[in-house]
């Protein structure tokens, strides 16, 4: 990124210094300053933004200051029903724009959003807006196919504008992000519109030849007014007006022309309006001179000038000197005698039956615009190739080639420097990690623990796990079913994460926010992770895909039909209530009847957003609704309806009678081998290992579904699974998966929670959250299930030691401690499945499909 940026700057400086501005689309292709920073932040605006870190100012192509999330992303919630979001660039003055470039949100591998298609709108005055379309009338531009490649689009025809809007065309619910650049040059002409009579149609030897102004962007009644078009598109016509430089265009396409038959006065009147009063030196008009077909240069041009309301009485009259013998199209220069005006009205007198113009340009005041216009070489297309670097089009002289070579050498050198620096950063990080984890006394103890581990596996005999306690080299053993979400304990570790991440990417941790208690928030720790992950399966990447899925409509349920029964619990958004929902079944309709829910009124769980929630929490609550509304699986908690018209916002989910899986299992005992499966009593507090495996199968099935959507949960644990009738298990709590951008959503009363005991080593150290890290968490969840949540994972390790252990996974010297084999866990499940979920190499971990198949088989 840095290399590209520098290159761009070097190019810009070099080219700007050596090339005079001119409205030749072949050369007028300078980056206008989104990448280079010449366009100020305040001149970049947007209809909306997903978050502060994806505001309009981050929509600069190939540019990443590091303080945003790498692109502009509109807030799709702000425009339900229709996507009219735009990123607007104000160029501060009129520009001739020949090319646009777009890029998605790459964010060093963290992003996965880009605009596959978009439209362009532009305005010269900020008041009236025109939609760009190509010469065939297509308005939609094919955009990006990935987050990193810059896709350049030649604007054919080019536009003259001060304001340009990029409008992603997408499904209303999908998230797109854009970075953009405009290429062109300043529109020194100052011409803001011309007014001409509509062009005529010629029949030439039975062939229809159309001389209309097909790209005119103003009003097109009888006379074309208030717009610019073919006469200012920088493309002048071929000698033979029947042919065009635009492939597939109709005969006469390049020219706007009129027949003298409808002009009894013998002239065509054209009015030109300018941005302000100027001193005009000359006007150049490109005309056809195919006299063999009744087309000739104009015989005389009489131009009137207007600075205020009235046309001045003394016009300038000009007659081309000699009758040209050649039939080539040519520019005719009309001197304008340094007259002052803001409008010019010229009467072009017919030299023959037809008058055909393809381009008009002005020279005024200090403007040297178009002075180098020369005859266009016949047959040479002026259209540039898509995807070429616009800065390479400045000229082809040897000097420029030399400069190009120099820049290439600089680029190579910079690349080498960046690679060396990058390696150094990694080396430092590894050294630091080694120092910390290798030399620390605790590490030695962990090593001892590793050795004890094999013994522990074979010797563990007692049902309550006391065996592990007696072998542990650590004295701290947490009580069974401890409150594993004890932030104060976890938060103390966070600075270590930040420090670790700092080594991965300098400057990142300094951006991490600090909560009221001085600890970084989970959200910011997460940002670190988002920034660090380079895995294409990162959380942002995969979860964004979900939004692109089919839009399942969720309806507003009348709040007055909800009757409070009891409080079920409290989560990060607020309280969860058990309610009776009157007429819910009718509301849902037949096809959406919930399983076993024939009773009326239906019991539902209502999750409410607490009243003091800030805007971020509110947005995230709505985002969770959006995520959940698209999930439909027997093992995923189902969102039934919402109440979002009035506060408090509520999401209504199916009621899971037996609460969360952690508490549920905690209250059960493992069935002893003496009783067969058949003995199991309904309502008994005993549960067999087969039944436990059945629960694990259900969790695996839900995760299999999520992984089929490329959705990373990030907080899979028994506490986030709910238990319904007949021991149905459903995955819930998609809270963490929402945290796509920086924000304070995950601050829980100013504190943060990181589920380190469920997190893979790479999630903790590198901030990578992928399907494979979900698989890791599944391994821990499976372990929880098979131990009936009687103890916290690694209960004999303090939080510090869990993190030390993570370091051992990272160093991979065989000193890492694994969770021990639960008493009721068959060997093949432990060795082939559970341990494989904790493989160091994420790619070697099984997929949820494989896990599900393996568990189903082993039951
Ligand atoms: P949450 O805000 O999702 O973390 O939920 C907080 C608590 O509310 C959970 O731990 C459950 O005990 C309870 N709860 C949430 N959703 C449901 C539900 N659909 N059915 C029953 N209990 C629920």
Short mmCIF file of N, CA and C in Angstrom, two decimals, residues 71-192:
data_model
loop_
_atom_site.label_atom_id
_atom_site.label_comp_id
_atom_site.label_asym_id
_atom_site.label_seq_id
_atom_site.Cartn_x
_atom_site.Cartn_y
_atom_site.Cartn_z
N UNK A 71 -12.20 2.02 4.14
CA UNK A 71 -13.06 2.39 3.00
C UNK A 71 -14.27 3.15 3.53
N UNK A 72 -15.01 3.70 2.57
CA UNK A 72 -16.31 4.25 2.94
C UNK A 72 -17.34 3.12 2.81
N UNK A 73 -18.16 2.96 3.84
CA UNK A 73 -19.23 1.98 3.77
C UNK A 73 -20.51 2.67 4.23
N UNK A 74 -21.54 2.67 3.37
CA UNK A 74 -22.79 3.31 3.78
C UNK A 74 -23.52 2.47 4.81
N UNK A 75 -24.37 3.11 5.55
CA UNK A 75 -25.20 2.39 6.52
C UNK A 75 -26.43 1.89 5.80
N UNK A 76 -26.50 0.61 5.58
CA UNK A 76 -27.61 0.10 4.77
C UNK A 76 -28.93 0.22 5.51
N UNK A 77 -28.87 0.40 6.83
CA UNK A 77 -30.13 0.52 7.56
C UNK A 77 -30.79 1.86 7.32
N UNK A 78 -30.00 2.83 6.87
CA UNK A 78 -30.56 4.17 6.75
C UNK A 78 -31.48 4.29 5.55
N UNK A 79 -31.42 3.33 4.66
CA UNK A 79 -32.25 3.45 3.46
C UNK A 79 -32.95 2.12 3.19
N UNK A 80 -33.85 1.73 4.09
CA UNK A 80 -34.51 0.46 3.84
C UNK A 80 -35.35 0.57 2.59
N UNK A 81 -35.40 -0.45 1.83
CA UNK A 81 -36.28 -0.48 0.67
C UNK A 81 -35.63 -0.02 -0.61
N UNK A 82 -34.67 0.81 -0.60
CA UNK A 82 -34.07 1.24 -1.86
C UNK A 82 -32.68 1.73 -1.59
N UNK A 83 -31.77 1.44 -2.46
CA UNK A 83 -30.39 1.78 -2.17
C UNK A 83 -30.00 3.02 -2.93
N UNK A 84 -29.93 4.12 -2.19
CA UNK A 84 -29.61 5.38 -2.85
C UNK A 84 -28.37 6.00 -2.20
N UNK A 85 -27.57 5.17 -1.62
CA UNK A 85 -26.40 5.69 -0.92
C UNK A 85 -25.37 6.18 -1.93
N UNK A 86 -24.64 7.19 -1.52
CA UNK A 86 -23.59 7.68 -2.41
C UNK A 86 -22.40 8.23 -1.63
N UNK A 87 -21.28 8.20 -2.30
CA UNK A 87 -20.06 8.83 -1.82
C UNK A 87 -19.83 10.01 -2.75
N UNK A 88 -19.73 11.20 -2.20
CA UNK A 88 -19.65 12.39 -3.04
C UNK A 88 -18.29 13.07 -2.92
N UNK A 89 -17.76 13.45 -4.07
CA UNK A 89 -16.49 14.17 -4.09
C UNK A 89 -16.73 15.54 -4.70
N UNK A 90 -16.29 16.56 -3.97
CA UNK A 90 -16.39 17.93 -4.47
C UNK A 90 -15.00 18.35 -4.93
N UNK A 91 -14.86 18.58 -6.23
CA UNK A 91 -13.54 18.91 -6.78
C UNK A 91 -13.25 20.41 -6.69
N UNK A 92 -14.17 21.15 -6.13
CA UNK A 92 -14.01 22.59 -5.90
C UNK A 92 -14.04 23.43 -7.18
N UNK A 93 -13.81 22.85 -8.33
CA UNK A 93 -13.93 23.60 -9.58
C UNK A 93 -14.29 22.59 -10.66
N UNK A 94 -14.68 23.10 -11.81
CA UNK A 94 -15.09 22.19 -12.88
C UNK A 94 -13.89 21.39 -13.37
N UNK A 95 -14.12 20.14 -13.60
CA UNK A 95 -13.07 19.26 -14.11
C UNK A 95 -13.61 18.43 -15.27
N UNK A 96 -12.70 18.10 -16.15
CA UNK A 96 -13.01 17.19 -17.24
C UNK A 96 -12.58 15.82 -16.75
N UNK A 97 -13.52 14.95 -16.56
CA UNK A 97 -13.21 13.67 -15.91
C UNK A 97 -13.33 12.54 -16.93
N UNK A 98 -12.24 11.84 -17.12
CA UNK A 98 -12.19 10.84 -18.18
C UNK A 98 -12.19 9.41 -17.66
N UNK A 99 -11.92 9.28 -16.39
CA UNK A 99 -11.69 7.93 -15.86
C UNK A 99 -12.04 7.90 -14.38
N UNK A 100 -12.59 6.81 -13.93
CA UNK A 100 -12.79 6.65 -12.49
C UNK A 100 -12.19 5.32 -12.06
N UNK A 101 -11.77 5.26 -10.83
CA UNK A 101 -11.22 4.02 -10.30
C UNK A 101 -11.94 3.67 -9.02
N UNK A 102 -12.19 2.38 -8.82
CA UNK A 102 -12.83 1.95 -7.57
C UNK A 102 -12.08 0.76 -6.99
N UNK A 103 -12.26 0.61 -5.71
CA UNK A 103 -11.58 -0.46 -4.96
C UNK A 103 -12.49 -0.79 -3.78
N UNK A 104 -12.37 -1.98 -3.27
CA UNK A 104 -13.19 -2.36 -2.12
C UNK A 104 -12.47 -2.09 -0.82
N UNK A 105 -13.06 -2.61 0.26
CA UNK A 105 -12.44 -2.45 1.59
C UNK A 105 -11.52 -3.65 1.84
N UNK A 106 -10.24 -3.44 1.65
CA UNK A 106 -9.31 -4.55 1.83
C UNK A 106 -8.81 -4.56 3.27
N UNK A 107 -8.41 -3.38 3.74
CA UNK A 107 -7.98 -3.22 5.13
C UNK A 107 -6.99 -4.30 5.56
N UNK A 108 -5.94 -4.41 4.78
CA UNK A 108 -4.88 -5.38 5.07
C UNK A 108 -5.42 -6.80 5.24
N UNK A 109 -6.37 -7.15 4.43
CA UNK A 109 -6.89 -8.51 4.48
C UNK A 109 -8.09 -8.68 5.38
N UNK A 110 -8.48 -7.61 6.08
CA UNK A 110 -9.61 -7.72 7.00
C UNK A 110 -10.95 -7.53 6.32
N UNK A 111 -10.96 -6.81 5.23
CA UNK A 111 -12.25 -6.44 4.64
C UNK A 111 -12.70 -7.44 3.59
N UNK A 112 -13.97 -7.45 3.33
CA UNK A 112 -14.49 -8.32 2.28
C UNK A 112 -15.63 -7.65 1.54
N UNK A 113 -15.65 -6.33 1.57
CA UNK A 113 -16.78 -5.64 0.98
C UNK A 113 -16.32 -4.82 -0.20
N UNK A 114 -17.06 -4.90 -1.26
CA UNK A 114 -16.74 -4.10 -2.43
C UNK A 114 -18.01 -3.94 -3.24
N UNK A 115 -18.00 -2.95 -4.13
CA UNK A 115 -19.19 -2.69 -4.95
C UNK A 115 -18.98 -3.35 -6.30
N UNK A 116 -19.81 -4.32 -6.58
CA UNK A 116 -19.67 -5.00 -7.86
C UNK A 116 -20.17 -4.13 -9.00
N UNK A 117 -21.13 -3.29 -8.68
CA UNK A 117 -21.65 -2.41 -9.71
C UNK A 117 -21.98 -1.07 -9.06
N UNK A 118 -21.92 -0.05 -9.83
CA UNK A 118 -22.26 1.26 -9.29
C UNK A 118 -22.70 2.18 -10.41
N UNK A 119 -23.30 3.29 -10.01
CA UNK A 119 -23.67 4.34 -10.96
C UNK A 119 -22.89 5.58 -10.62
N UNK A 120 -22.88 6.50 -11.55
CA UNK A 120 -22.21 7.77 -11.30
C UNK A 120 -23.20 8.89 -11.55
N UNK A 121 -23.26 9.80 -10.62
CA UNK A 121 -24.03 11.03 -10.83
C UNK A 121 -23.08 12.19 -10.73
N UNK A 122 -23.39 13.24 -11.42
CA UNK A 122 -22.49 14.38 -11.35
C UNK A 122 -23.27 15.67 -11.49
N UNK A 123 -22.62 16.72 -11.04
CA UNK A 123 -23.27 18.02 -11.09
C UNK A 123 -22.19 19.08 -11.29
N UNK A 124 -22.58 20.12 -12.00
CA UNK A 124 -21.60 21.20 -12.17
C UNK A 124 -21.82 22.30 -11.13
N UNK A 125 -23.06 22.40 -10.65
CA UNK A 125 -23.35 23.48 -9.71
C UNK A 125 -23.77 22.97 -8.33
N UNK A 126 -23.88 21.69 -8.16
CA UNK A 126 -24.31 21.13 -6.88
C UNK A 126 -25.82 21.14 -6.73
N UNK A 127 -26.52 21.70 -7.72
CA UNK A 127 -27.98 21.78 -7.65
C UNK A 127 -28.64 20.77 -8.57
N UNK A 128 -28.29 20.83 -9.84
CA UNK A 128 -28.90 19.86 -10.76
C UNK A 128 -27.92 18.72 -11.02
N UNK A 129 -28.46 17.52 -10.91
CA UNK A 129 -27.62 16.32 -11.00
C UNK A 129 -27.96 15.53 -12.25
N UNK A 130 -26.94 15.04 -12.91
CA UNK A 130 -27.12 14.22 -14.10
C UNK A 130 -26.58 12.82 -13.82
N UNK A 131 -27.25 11.84 -14.39
CA UNK A 131 -26.75 10.47 -14.26
C UNK A 131 -25.88 10.16 -15.46
N UNK A 132 -24.67 9.66 -15.19
CA UNK A 132 -23.79 9.34 -16.31
C UNK A 132 -24.29 8.07 -16.99
N UNK A 133 -24.18 8.02 -18.31
CA UNK A 133 -24.41 6.76 -19.02
C UNK A 133 -23.42 6.70 -20.17
N UNK A 134 -23.11 5.49 -20.59
CA UNK A 134 -22.13 5.36 -21.66
C UNK A 134 -22.79 5.70 -22.99
N UNK A 135 -22.05 5.56 -24.03
CA UNK A 135 -22.55 6.01 -25.33
C UNK A 135 -23.73 5.16 -25.81
N UNK A 136 -23.89 4.00 -25.20
CA UNK A 136 -25.02 3.14 -25.57
C UNK A 136 -26.19 3.30 -24.58
N UNK A 137 -26.04 4.19 -23.63
CA UNK A 137 -27.14 4.46 -22.69
C UNK A 137 -27.07 3.66 -21.40
N UNK A 138 -26.05 2.81 -21.23
CA UNK A 138 -25.95 2.02 -19.99
C UNK A 138 -25.46 2.89 -18.83
N UNK A 139 -26.19 2.80 -17.73
CA UNK A 139 -25.83 3.64 -16.58
C UNK A 139 -24.99 2.91 -15.55
N UNK A 140 -25.11 1.59 -15.55
CA UNK A 140 -24.44 0.84 -14.48
C UNK A 140 -23.03 0.46 -14.91
N UNK A 141 -22.11 0.74 -14.03
CA UNK A 141 -20.70 0.47 -14.30
C UNK A 141 -20.31 -0.81 -13.55
N UNK A 142 -19.62 -1.70 -14.25
CA UNK A 142 -19.13 -2.90 -13.58
C UNK A 142 -17.98 -2.50 -12.66
N UNK A 143 -18.09 -2.83 -11.39
CA UNK A 143 -17.09 -2.38 -10.44
C UNK A 143 -16.10 -3.46 -10.07
N UNK A 144 -15.99 -3.71 -8.76
CA UNK A 144 -14.91 -4.57 -8.28
C UNK A 144 -15.32 -6.03 -8.15
N UNK A 145 -14.31 -6.87 -8.24
CA UNK A 145 -14.55 -8.31 -8.07
C UNK A 145 -13.86 -8.81 -6.81
N UNK A 146 -13.03 -7.98 -6.25
CA UNK A 146 -12.41 -8.32 -4.98
C UNK A 146 -12.13 -7.03 -4.24
N UNK A 147 -11.54 -7.16 -3.07
CA UNK A 147 -11.40 -5.97 -2.22
C UNK A 147 -10.16 -5.16 -2.54
N UNK A 148 -9.21 -5.78 -3.27
CA UNK A 148 -7.92 -5.10 -3.38
C UNK A 148 -7.64 -4.50 -4.74
N UNK A 149 -8.06 -5.17 -5.82
CA UNK A 149 -7.71 -4.65 -7.15
C UNK A 149 -8.42 -3.34 -7.43
N UNK A 150 -7.66 -2.43 -8.03
CA UNK A 150 -8.28 -1.19 -8.49
C UNK A 150 -8.90 -1.47 -9.86
N UNK A 151 -10.17 -1.16 -10.00
CA UNK A 151 -10.80 -1.31 -11.31
C UNK A 151 -11.01 0.09 -11.88
N UNK A 152 -10.42 0.30 -13.05
CA UNK A 152 -10.53 1.61 -13.71
C UNK A 152 -11.61 1.54 -14.77
N UNK A 153 -12.36 2.61 -14.87
CA UNK A 153 -13.42 2.64 -15.87
C UNK A 153 -13.28 3.93 -16.67
N UNK A 154 -13.04 3.78 -17.97
CA UNK A 154 -13.02 4.94 -18.84
C UNK A 154 -14.41 5.53 -18.91
N UNK A 155 -14.52 6.81 -18.66
CA UNK A 155 -15.82 7.43 -18.83
C UNK A 155 -15.95 7.83 -20.29
N UNK A 156 -16.66 7.06 -21.00
CA UNK A 156 -16.92 7.30 -22.41
C UNK A 156 -18.41 7.50 -22.59
N UNK A 157 -18.91 8.71 -22.63
CA UNK A 157 -18.20 9.96 -22.78
C UNK A 157 -17.69 10.47 -21.44
N UNK A 158 -16.66 11.31 -21.49
CA UNK A 158 -16.18 11.94 -20.26
C UNK A 158 -17.22 12.93 -19.76
N UNK A 159 -17.03 13.38 -18.53
CA UNK A 159 -17.99 14.35 -17.99
C UNK A 159 -17.27 15.62 -17.56
N UNK A 160 -18.03 16.68 -17.56
CA UNK A 160 -17.52 17.94 -17.01
C UNK A 160 -18.32 18.19 -15.74
N UNK A 161 -17.64 18.21 -14.62
CA UNK A 161 -18.38 18.29 -13.36
C UNK A 161 -17.50 18.85 -12.25
N UNK A 162 -18.17 19.37 -11.25
CA UNK A 162 -17.46 19.73 -10.02
C UNK A 162 -17.75 18.67 -8.94
N UNK A 163 -18.99 18.19 -8.90
CA UNK A 163 -19.38 17.20 -7.90
C UNK A 163 -19.60 15.85 -8.59
N UNK A 164 -19.07 14.81 -7.99
CA UNK A 164 -19.29 13.47 -8.55
C UNK A 164 -19.75 12.56 -7.42
N UNK A 165 -20.78 11.78 -7.71
CA UNK A 165 -21.27 10.80 -6.71
C UNK A 165 -21.09 9.38 -7.23
N UNK A 166 -20.57 8.53 -6.37
CA UNK A 166 -20.50 7.11 -6.68
C UNK A 166 -21.63 6.44 -5.91
N UNK A 167 -22.48 5.74 -6.63
CA UNK A 167 -23.65 5.13 -5.97
C UNK A 167 -23.61 3.62 -6.18
N UNK A 168 -23.21 2.89 -5.14
CA UNK A 168 -23.17 1.43 -5.30
C UNK A 168 -24.55 0.88 -5.65
N UNK A 169 -24.58 -0.04 -6.59
CA UNK A 169 -25.84 -0.69 -6.95
C UNK A 169 -25.79 -2.07 -6.34
N UNK A 170 -26.68 -2.30 -5.40
CA UNK A 170 -26.58 -3.58 -4.69
C UNK A 170 -27.89 -3.94 -4.05
N UNK A 171 -27.93 -5.13 -3.57
CA UNK A 171 -29.06 -5.58 -2.79
C UNK A 171 -29.20 -4.63 -1.59
N UNK A 172 -30.45 -4.23 -1.27
CA UNK A 172 -30.59 -3.24 -0.20
C UNK A 172 -29.99 -3.69 1.13
N UNK A 173 -29.85 -4.98 1.32
CA UNK A 173 -29.39 -5.42 2.63
C UNK A 173 -27.91 -5.76 2.65
N UNK A 174 -27.25 -5.72 1.50
CA UNK A 174 -25.85 -6.12 1.56
C UNK A 174 -24.95 -4.92 1.81
N UNK A 175 -23.87 -5.22 2.44
CA UNK A 175 -22.95 -4.15 2.81
C UNK A 175 -21.90 -4.02 1.71
N UNK A 176 -21.74 -2.80 1.24
CA UNK A 176 -20.70 -2.55 0.26
C UNK A 176 -19.80 -1.45 0.82
N UNK A 177 -18.58 -1.48 0.41
CA UNK A 177 -17.66 -0.42 0.79
C UNK A 177 -16.89 -0.04 -0.46
N UNK A 178 -16.51 1.22 -0.51
CA UNK A 178 -15.82 1.69 -1.72
C UNK A 178 -14.67 2.61 -1.36
N UNK A 179 -13.67 2.53 -2.22
CA UNK A 179 -12.64 3.57 -2.25
C UNK A 179 -12.59 4.02 -3.70
N UNK A 180 -12.44 5.29 -3.93
CA UNK A 180 -12.55 5.78 -5.30
C UNK A 180 -11.45 6.80 -5.63
N UNK A 181 -11.25 6.98 -6.90
CA UNK A 181 -10.40 8.05 -7.41
C UNK A 181 -11.02 8.54 -8.71
N UNK A 182 -10.82 9.82 -8.97
CA UNK A 182 -11.27 10.42 -10.22
C UNK A 182 -10.03 10.83 -11.00
N UNK A 183 -10.09 10.69 -12.29
CA UNK A 183 -8.95 11.06 -13.12
C UNK A 183 -9.42 12.04 -14.20
N UNK A 184 -8.62 13.02 -14.46
CA UNK A 184 -8.98 13.99 -15.49
C UNK A 184 -8.08 15.20 -15.37
N UNK A 185 -8.63 16.34 -15.71
CA UNK A 185 -7.87 17.57 -15.56
C UNK A 185 -8.87 18.72 -15.39
N UNK A 186 -8.32 19.86 -15.05
CA UNK A 186 -9.23 20.96 -14.79
C UNK A 186 -9.87 21.42 -16.09
N UNK A 187 -11.12 21.80 -15.99
CA UNK A 187 -11.88 22.24 -17.17
C UNK A 187 -11.66 23.74 -17.33
N UNK A 188 -10.58 24.05 -18.04
CA UNK A 188 -10.17 25.45 -18.11
C UNK A 188 -11.09 26.27 -19.01
N UNK A 189 -11.81 25.59 -19.89
CA UNK A 189 -12.76 26.29 -20.75
C UNK A 189 -13.74 27.12 -19.94
N UNK A 190 -14.16 26.60 -18.82
CA UNK A 190 -15.20 27.26 -18.02
C UNK A 190 -16.57 27.16 -18.64
N UNK A 191 -16.68 26.46 -19.76
CA UNK A 191 -17.98 26.31 -20.42
C UNK A 191 -18.87 25.41 -19.56
N UNK A 192 -20.03 25.92 -19.16
CA UNK A 192 -20.91 25.10 -18.33
C UNK A 192 -22.09 24.54 -19.12
#
